[in-house]
Coordinates of C-alpha atoms and ligand atoms in Angstrom, one line a residue:
X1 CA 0.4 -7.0 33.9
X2 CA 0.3 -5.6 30.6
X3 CA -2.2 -2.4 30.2
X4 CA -5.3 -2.9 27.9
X5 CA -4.5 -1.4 24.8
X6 CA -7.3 0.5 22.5
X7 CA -8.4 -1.0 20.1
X8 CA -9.3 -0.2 16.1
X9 CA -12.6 0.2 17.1
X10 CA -12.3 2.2 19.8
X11 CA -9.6 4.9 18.1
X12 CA -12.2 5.0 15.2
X13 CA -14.8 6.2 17.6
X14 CA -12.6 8.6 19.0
X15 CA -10.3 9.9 16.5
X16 CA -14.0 10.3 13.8
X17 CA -16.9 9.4 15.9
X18 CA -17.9 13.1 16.0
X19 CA -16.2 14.8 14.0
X20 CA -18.2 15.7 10.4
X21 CA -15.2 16.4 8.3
X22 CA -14.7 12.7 8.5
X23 CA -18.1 11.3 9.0
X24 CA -18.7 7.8 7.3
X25 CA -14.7 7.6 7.4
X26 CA -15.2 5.0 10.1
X27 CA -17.2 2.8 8.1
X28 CA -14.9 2.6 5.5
X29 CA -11.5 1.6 8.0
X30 CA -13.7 -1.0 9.7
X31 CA -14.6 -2.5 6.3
X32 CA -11.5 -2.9 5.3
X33 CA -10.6 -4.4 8.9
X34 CA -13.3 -6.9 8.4
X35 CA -12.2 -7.9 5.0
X36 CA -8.6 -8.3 6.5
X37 CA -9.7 -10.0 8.9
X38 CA -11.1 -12.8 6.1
X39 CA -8.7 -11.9 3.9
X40 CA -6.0 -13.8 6.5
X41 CA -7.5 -16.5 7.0
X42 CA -8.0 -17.5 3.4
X43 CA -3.8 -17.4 3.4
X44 CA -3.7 -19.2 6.5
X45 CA -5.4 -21.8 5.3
X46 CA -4.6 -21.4 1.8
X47 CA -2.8 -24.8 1.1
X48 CA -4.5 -26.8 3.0
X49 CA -8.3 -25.5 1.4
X50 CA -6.4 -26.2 -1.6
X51 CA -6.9 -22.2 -3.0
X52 CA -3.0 -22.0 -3.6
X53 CA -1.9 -21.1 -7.4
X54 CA -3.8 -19.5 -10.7
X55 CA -6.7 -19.3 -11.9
X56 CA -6.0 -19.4 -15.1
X57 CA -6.5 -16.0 -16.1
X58 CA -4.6 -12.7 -16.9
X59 CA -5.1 -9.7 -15.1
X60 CA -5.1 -6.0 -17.0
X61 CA -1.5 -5.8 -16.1
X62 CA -1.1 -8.6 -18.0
X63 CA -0.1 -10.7 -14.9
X64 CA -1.0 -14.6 -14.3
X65 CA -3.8 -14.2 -11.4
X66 CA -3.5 -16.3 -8.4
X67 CA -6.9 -17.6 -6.4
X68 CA -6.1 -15.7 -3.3
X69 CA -5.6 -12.2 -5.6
X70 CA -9.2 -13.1 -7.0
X71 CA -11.0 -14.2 -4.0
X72 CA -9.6 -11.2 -2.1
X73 CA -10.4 -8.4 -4.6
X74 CA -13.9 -9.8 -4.3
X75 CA -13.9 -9.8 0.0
X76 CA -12.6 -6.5 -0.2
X77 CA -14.8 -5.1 -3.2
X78 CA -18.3 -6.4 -1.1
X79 CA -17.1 -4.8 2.2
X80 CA -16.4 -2.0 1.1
X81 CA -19.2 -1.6 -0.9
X82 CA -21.5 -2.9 2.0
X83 CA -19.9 -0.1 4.3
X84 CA -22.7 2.5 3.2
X85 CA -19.8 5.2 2.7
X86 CA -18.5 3.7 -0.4
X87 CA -19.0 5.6 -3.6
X88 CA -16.3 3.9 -5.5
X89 CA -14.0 1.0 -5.7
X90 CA -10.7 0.4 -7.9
X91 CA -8.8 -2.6 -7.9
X92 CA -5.7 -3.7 -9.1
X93 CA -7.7 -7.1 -9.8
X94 CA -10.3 -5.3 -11.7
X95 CA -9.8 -3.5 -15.3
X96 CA -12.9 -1.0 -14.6
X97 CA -13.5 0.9 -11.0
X98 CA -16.7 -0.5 -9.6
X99 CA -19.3 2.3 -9.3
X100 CA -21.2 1.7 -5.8
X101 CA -23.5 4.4 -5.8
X102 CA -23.8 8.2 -5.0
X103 CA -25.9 8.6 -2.2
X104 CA -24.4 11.3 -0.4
X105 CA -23.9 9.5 2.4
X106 CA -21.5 7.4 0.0
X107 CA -18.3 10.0 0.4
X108 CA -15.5 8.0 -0.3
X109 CA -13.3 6.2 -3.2
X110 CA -11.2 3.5 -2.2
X111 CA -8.1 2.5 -4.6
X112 CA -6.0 -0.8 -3.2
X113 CA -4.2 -3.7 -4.1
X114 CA -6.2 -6.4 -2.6
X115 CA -3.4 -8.9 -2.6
X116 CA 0.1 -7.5 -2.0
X117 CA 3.3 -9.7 -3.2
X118 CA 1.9 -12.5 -5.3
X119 CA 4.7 -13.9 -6.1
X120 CA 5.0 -15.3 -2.3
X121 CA 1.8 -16.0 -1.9
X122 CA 2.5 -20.2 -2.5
X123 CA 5.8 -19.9 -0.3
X124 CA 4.7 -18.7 2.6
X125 CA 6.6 -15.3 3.2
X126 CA 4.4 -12.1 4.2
X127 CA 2.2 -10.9 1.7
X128 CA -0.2 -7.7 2.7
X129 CA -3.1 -5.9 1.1
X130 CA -3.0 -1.6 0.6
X131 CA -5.6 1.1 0.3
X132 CA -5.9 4.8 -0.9
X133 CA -9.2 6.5 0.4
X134 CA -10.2 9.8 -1.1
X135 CA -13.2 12.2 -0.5
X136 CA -15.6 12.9 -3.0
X137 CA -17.2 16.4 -3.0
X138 CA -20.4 16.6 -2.4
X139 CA -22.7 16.0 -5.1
X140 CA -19.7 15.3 -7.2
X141 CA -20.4 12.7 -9.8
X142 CA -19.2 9.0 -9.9
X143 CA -17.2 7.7 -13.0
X144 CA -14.2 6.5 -14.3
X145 CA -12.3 9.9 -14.7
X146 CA -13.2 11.0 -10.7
X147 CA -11.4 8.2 -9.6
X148 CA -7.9 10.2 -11.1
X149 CA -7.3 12.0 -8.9
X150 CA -3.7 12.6 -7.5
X151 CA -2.2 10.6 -4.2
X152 CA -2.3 14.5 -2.3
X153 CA -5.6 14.6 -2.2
X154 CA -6.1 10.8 0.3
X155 CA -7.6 12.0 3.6
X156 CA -6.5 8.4 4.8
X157 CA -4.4 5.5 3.4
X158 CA -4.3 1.6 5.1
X159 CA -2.2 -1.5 4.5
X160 CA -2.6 -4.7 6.3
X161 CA 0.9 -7.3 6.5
X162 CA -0.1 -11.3 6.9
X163 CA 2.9 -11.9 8.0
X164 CA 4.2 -13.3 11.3
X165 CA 1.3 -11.4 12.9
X166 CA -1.4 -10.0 10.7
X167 CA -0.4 -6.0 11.1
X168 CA -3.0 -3.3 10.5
X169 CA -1.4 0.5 9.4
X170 CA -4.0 4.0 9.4
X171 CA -2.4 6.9 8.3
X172 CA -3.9 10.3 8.4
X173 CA -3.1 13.9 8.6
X174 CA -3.1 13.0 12.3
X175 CA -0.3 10.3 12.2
X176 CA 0.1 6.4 11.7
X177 CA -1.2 4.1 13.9
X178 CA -0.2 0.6 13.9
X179 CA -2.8 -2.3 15.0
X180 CA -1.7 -6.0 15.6
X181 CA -4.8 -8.7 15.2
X182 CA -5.3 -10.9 18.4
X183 CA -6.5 -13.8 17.2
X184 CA -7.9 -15.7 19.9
X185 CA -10.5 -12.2 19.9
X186 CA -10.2 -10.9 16.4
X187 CA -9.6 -7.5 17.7
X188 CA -6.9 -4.8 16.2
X189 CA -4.6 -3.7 19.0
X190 CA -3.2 -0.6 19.0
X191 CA 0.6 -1.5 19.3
X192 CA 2.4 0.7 17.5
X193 CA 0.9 4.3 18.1
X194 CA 2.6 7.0 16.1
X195 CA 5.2 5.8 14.0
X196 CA 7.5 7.6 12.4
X197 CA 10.7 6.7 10.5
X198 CA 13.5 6.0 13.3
X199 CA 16.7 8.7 12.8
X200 CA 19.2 6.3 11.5
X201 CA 18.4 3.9 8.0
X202 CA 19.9 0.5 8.1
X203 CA 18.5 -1.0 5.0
X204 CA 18.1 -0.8 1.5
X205 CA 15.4 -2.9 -0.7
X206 CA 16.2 -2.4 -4.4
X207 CA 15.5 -5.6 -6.9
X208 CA 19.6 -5.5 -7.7
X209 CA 18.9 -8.6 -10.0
X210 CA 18.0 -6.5 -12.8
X211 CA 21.1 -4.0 -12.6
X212 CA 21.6 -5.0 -16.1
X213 CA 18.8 -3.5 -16.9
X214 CA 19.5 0.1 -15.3
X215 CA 20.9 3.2 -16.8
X216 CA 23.8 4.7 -15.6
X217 CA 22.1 7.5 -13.0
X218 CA 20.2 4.1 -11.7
X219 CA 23.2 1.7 -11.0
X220 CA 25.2 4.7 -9.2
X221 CA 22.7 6.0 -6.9
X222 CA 22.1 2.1 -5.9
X223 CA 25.8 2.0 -5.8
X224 CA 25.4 4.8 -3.3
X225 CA 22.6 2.7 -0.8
X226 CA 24.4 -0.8 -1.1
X227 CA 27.9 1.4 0.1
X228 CA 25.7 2.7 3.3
X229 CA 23.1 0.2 4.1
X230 CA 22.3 -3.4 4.3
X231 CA 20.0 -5.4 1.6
X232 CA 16.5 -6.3 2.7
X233 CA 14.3 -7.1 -0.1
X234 CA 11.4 -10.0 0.1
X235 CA 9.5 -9.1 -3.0
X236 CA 6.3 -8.0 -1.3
X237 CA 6.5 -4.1 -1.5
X238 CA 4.0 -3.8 1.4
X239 CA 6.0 -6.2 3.9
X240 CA 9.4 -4.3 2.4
X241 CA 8.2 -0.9 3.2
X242 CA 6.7 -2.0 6.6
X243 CA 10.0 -3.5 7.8
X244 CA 11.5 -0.3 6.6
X245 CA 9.3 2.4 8.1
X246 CA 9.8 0.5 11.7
X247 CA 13.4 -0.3 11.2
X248 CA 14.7 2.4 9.0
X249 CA 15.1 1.4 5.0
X250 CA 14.8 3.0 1.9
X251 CA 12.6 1.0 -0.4
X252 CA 13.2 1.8 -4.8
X253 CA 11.6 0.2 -7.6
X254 CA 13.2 1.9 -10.4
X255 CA 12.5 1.8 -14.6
X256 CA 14.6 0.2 -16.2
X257 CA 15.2 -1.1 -19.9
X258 CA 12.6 -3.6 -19.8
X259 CA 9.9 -1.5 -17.6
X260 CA 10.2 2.0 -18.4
X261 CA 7.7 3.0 -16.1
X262 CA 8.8 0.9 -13.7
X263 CA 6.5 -2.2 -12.1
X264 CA 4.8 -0.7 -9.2
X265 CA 1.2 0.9 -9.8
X266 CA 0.3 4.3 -8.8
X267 CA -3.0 4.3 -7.8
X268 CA -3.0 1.0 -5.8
X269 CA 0.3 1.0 -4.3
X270 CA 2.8 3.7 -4.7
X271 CA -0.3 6.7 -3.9
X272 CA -1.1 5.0 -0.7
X273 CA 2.2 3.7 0.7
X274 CA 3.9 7.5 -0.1
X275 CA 0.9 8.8 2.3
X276 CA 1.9 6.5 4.7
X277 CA 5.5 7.3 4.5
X278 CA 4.8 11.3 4.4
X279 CA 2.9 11.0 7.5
X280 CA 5.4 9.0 9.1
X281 CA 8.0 11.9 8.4
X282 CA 9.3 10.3 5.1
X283 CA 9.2 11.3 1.6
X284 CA 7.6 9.3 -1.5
X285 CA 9.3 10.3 -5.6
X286 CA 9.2 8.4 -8.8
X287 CA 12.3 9.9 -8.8
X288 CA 11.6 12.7 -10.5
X289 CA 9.0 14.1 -8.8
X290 CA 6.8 13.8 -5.9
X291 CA 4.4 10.6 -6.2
X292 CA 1.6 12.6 -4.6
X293 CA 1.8 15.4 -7.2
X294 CA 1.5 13.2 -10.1
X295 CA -1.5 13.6 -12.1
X296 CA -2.7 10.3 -12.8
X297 CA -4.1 9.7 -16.3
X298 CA -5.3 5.7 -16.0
X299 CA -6.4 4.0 -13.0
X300 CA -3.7 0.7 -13.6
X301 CA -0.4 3.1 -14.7
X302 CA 2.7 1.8 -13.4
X303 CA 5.3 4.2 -11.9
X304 CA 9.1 3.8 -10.1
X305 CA 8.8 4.3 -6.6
X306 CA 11.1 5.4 -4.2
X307 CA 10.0 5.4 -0.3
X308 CA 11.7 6.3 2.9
X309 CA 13.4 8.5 5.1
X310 CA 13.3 11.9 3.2
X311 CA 17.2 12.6 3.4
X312 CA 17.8 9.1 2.0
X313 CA 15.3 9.6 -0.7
X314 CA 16.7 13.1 -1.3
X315 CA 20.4 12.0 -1.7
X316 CA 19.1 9.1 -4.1
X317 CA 17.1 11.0 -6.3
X318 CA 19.9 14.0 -6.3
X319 CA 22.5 11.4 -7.3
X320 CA 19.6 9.8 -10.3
X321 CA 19.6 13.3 -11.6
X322 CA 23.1 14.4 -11.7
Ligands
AHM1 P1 1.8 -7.7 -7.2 O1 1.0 -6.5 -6.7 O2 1.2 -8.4 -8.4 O3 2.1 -8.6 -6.1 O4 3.2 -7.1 -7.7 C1 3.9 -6.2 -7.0 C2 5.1 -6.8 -6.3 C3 5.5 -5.9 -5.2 O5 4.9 -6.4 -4.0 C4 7.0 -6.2 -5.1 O6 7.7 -5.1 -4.6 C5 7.4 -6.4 -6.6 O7 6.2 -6.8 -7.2 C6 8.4 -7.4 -6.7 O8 8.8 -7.5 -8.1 P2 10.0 -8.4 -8.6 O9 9.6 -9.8 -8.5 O10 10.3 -7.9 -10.0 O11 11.2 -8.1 -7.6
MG2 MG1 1.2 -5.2 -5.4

């Protein structure tokens, strides 16, 4: 017989129940739970309700906008501001952070990427959503320029993978806890308590279609991974770096000719993933620097991203720069 395992709610209680550092952090995870928990059922039932392809629009990035990327920016955006502890919202989906309010009770700015790998979202591979969560000070006002603030300063970061199970990652100073959804009860089981990156690294996921594209540094250093490791690469970053950070992979979006800044945002995706993988005993760079340093100067700017084990990610970024 298989022990009961906790469960989100009950390692919310007692990881923040009653503690005031984090008070009203509880509110926010269990938001963001909820809107997962409606966010995957839109993509399981997404062909059949007939929600599959655009809308029609483009996005800020300048990217066609599928339904699902629409319809879950908005779960997410009215959970989160629902949760009472919401001052803020930013959304890759959404040119403008959404000011919720500043009660003080509202301590918290959430940054994510409500819809993770759009490009599989009409062929069924795993897809995920991925959330930054700072702390405002107190009495600290809300506008555009306070949501700049660099990756170092998240007190928690979350992604959630639809995948073959719908997965549900917290990371916090205190570790990274991994929750799988049972469906017949809708609760988050706690699964996969403290992970870290295993010892050995196996894979590499590097887009190696655009080699052409590379400079010289680039195409040696992924010379170096494809020598030692074996390709994985999907084209969902989230579902990449969660196969990775159980398996053991090194995931790198790098510039190149066409995208000098690389693809990969820094406020929606590489900020809160390179929490995730510090936490888990793994390093995060744009390859020159640490992603969690970087000063961010607009909410949608793009960055290369490099995240893994930190050897791997130290030998890559010493062969880029030599
Ligand atoms: P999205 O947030 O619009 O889905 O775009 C980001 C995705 C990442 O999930 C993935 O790593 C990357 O784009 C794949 O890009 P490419 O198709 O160039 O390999
Ligand atoms: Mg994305």
């Amino acid at each position: 017989m298989t022990a009961s395992r906790q469960t989100l709610t009950q390692y919310v209680d007692s990881a923040w129940g009653d503690d005031p550092t984090h008070e009203g952090l509880g509110a926010v995870v269990t938001a963001i739970a909820e809107g997962t928990r409606l966010v995957q059922e839109k993509v399981q039932a997404a062909a059949i309700a007939d929600v599959l392809g655009t809308t029609g629009d483009v996005n800020v990035q300048g990217e066609v906008v599928q339904i699902l990327d629409e319809q879950s920016s908005d779960i997410f955006v009215d959970v989160l501001s629902g949760s009472g502890a919401v001052a803020a919202v930013g959304s890759e989906e959404i040119a403008e952070g959404v000011i919720v309010g500043d009660e003080d009770s509202q301590r918290y700015v959430v940054l994510m990427d409500p819809l993770d790998g759009s490009s599989n979202i009409d062929v069924a591979v795993s897809i995920g959503s991925i959330f930054g969560i700072w702390k405002r000070e107190p009495g600290e006002a809300v506008t555009a320029d306070s949501m700049l603030t660099p990756g170092s300063k998240q007190v928690a970061a979350v992604y959630a993978v639809y995948g073959s199970s719908t997965v549900f990652v917290v990371a916090t100073a205190a570790g990274v806890q991994g929750f799988t959804l049972d469906a017949s009860s809708g609760a988050f089981e706690l699964t996969h308590p403290d992970i870290t990156f295993p010892a050995k690294c196996q894979y590499y996921s590097v887009p190696d279609g655009y080699y052409k594209n590379w400079d010289e540094p680039t195409r040696s250093a992924a010379t170096m991974l494809r020598d030692g490791y074996s390709l994985r690469y999907v084209g969902s970053l989230v579902a990449d770096f969660h196969r990775n950070l159980l398996k053991g992979g090194i995931f790198w979006y790098p510039a190149d000719d066409k995208s000098p800044n690389g693809k990969l945002r820094l406020m929606y995706e590489a900020n809160p993933l390179g929490f995730v993988a510090e936490q888990a005993g793994g390093a995060a760079s744009s390859g020159r620097q640490r992603i969690l340093d970087i000063q961010p100067e607009a909410l949608h700017q793009r960055v290369p991203l490099m995240l893994g084990p930190a050897d791997v990610v130290e030998k890559t970024v010493s062969i880029l720069n030599s």
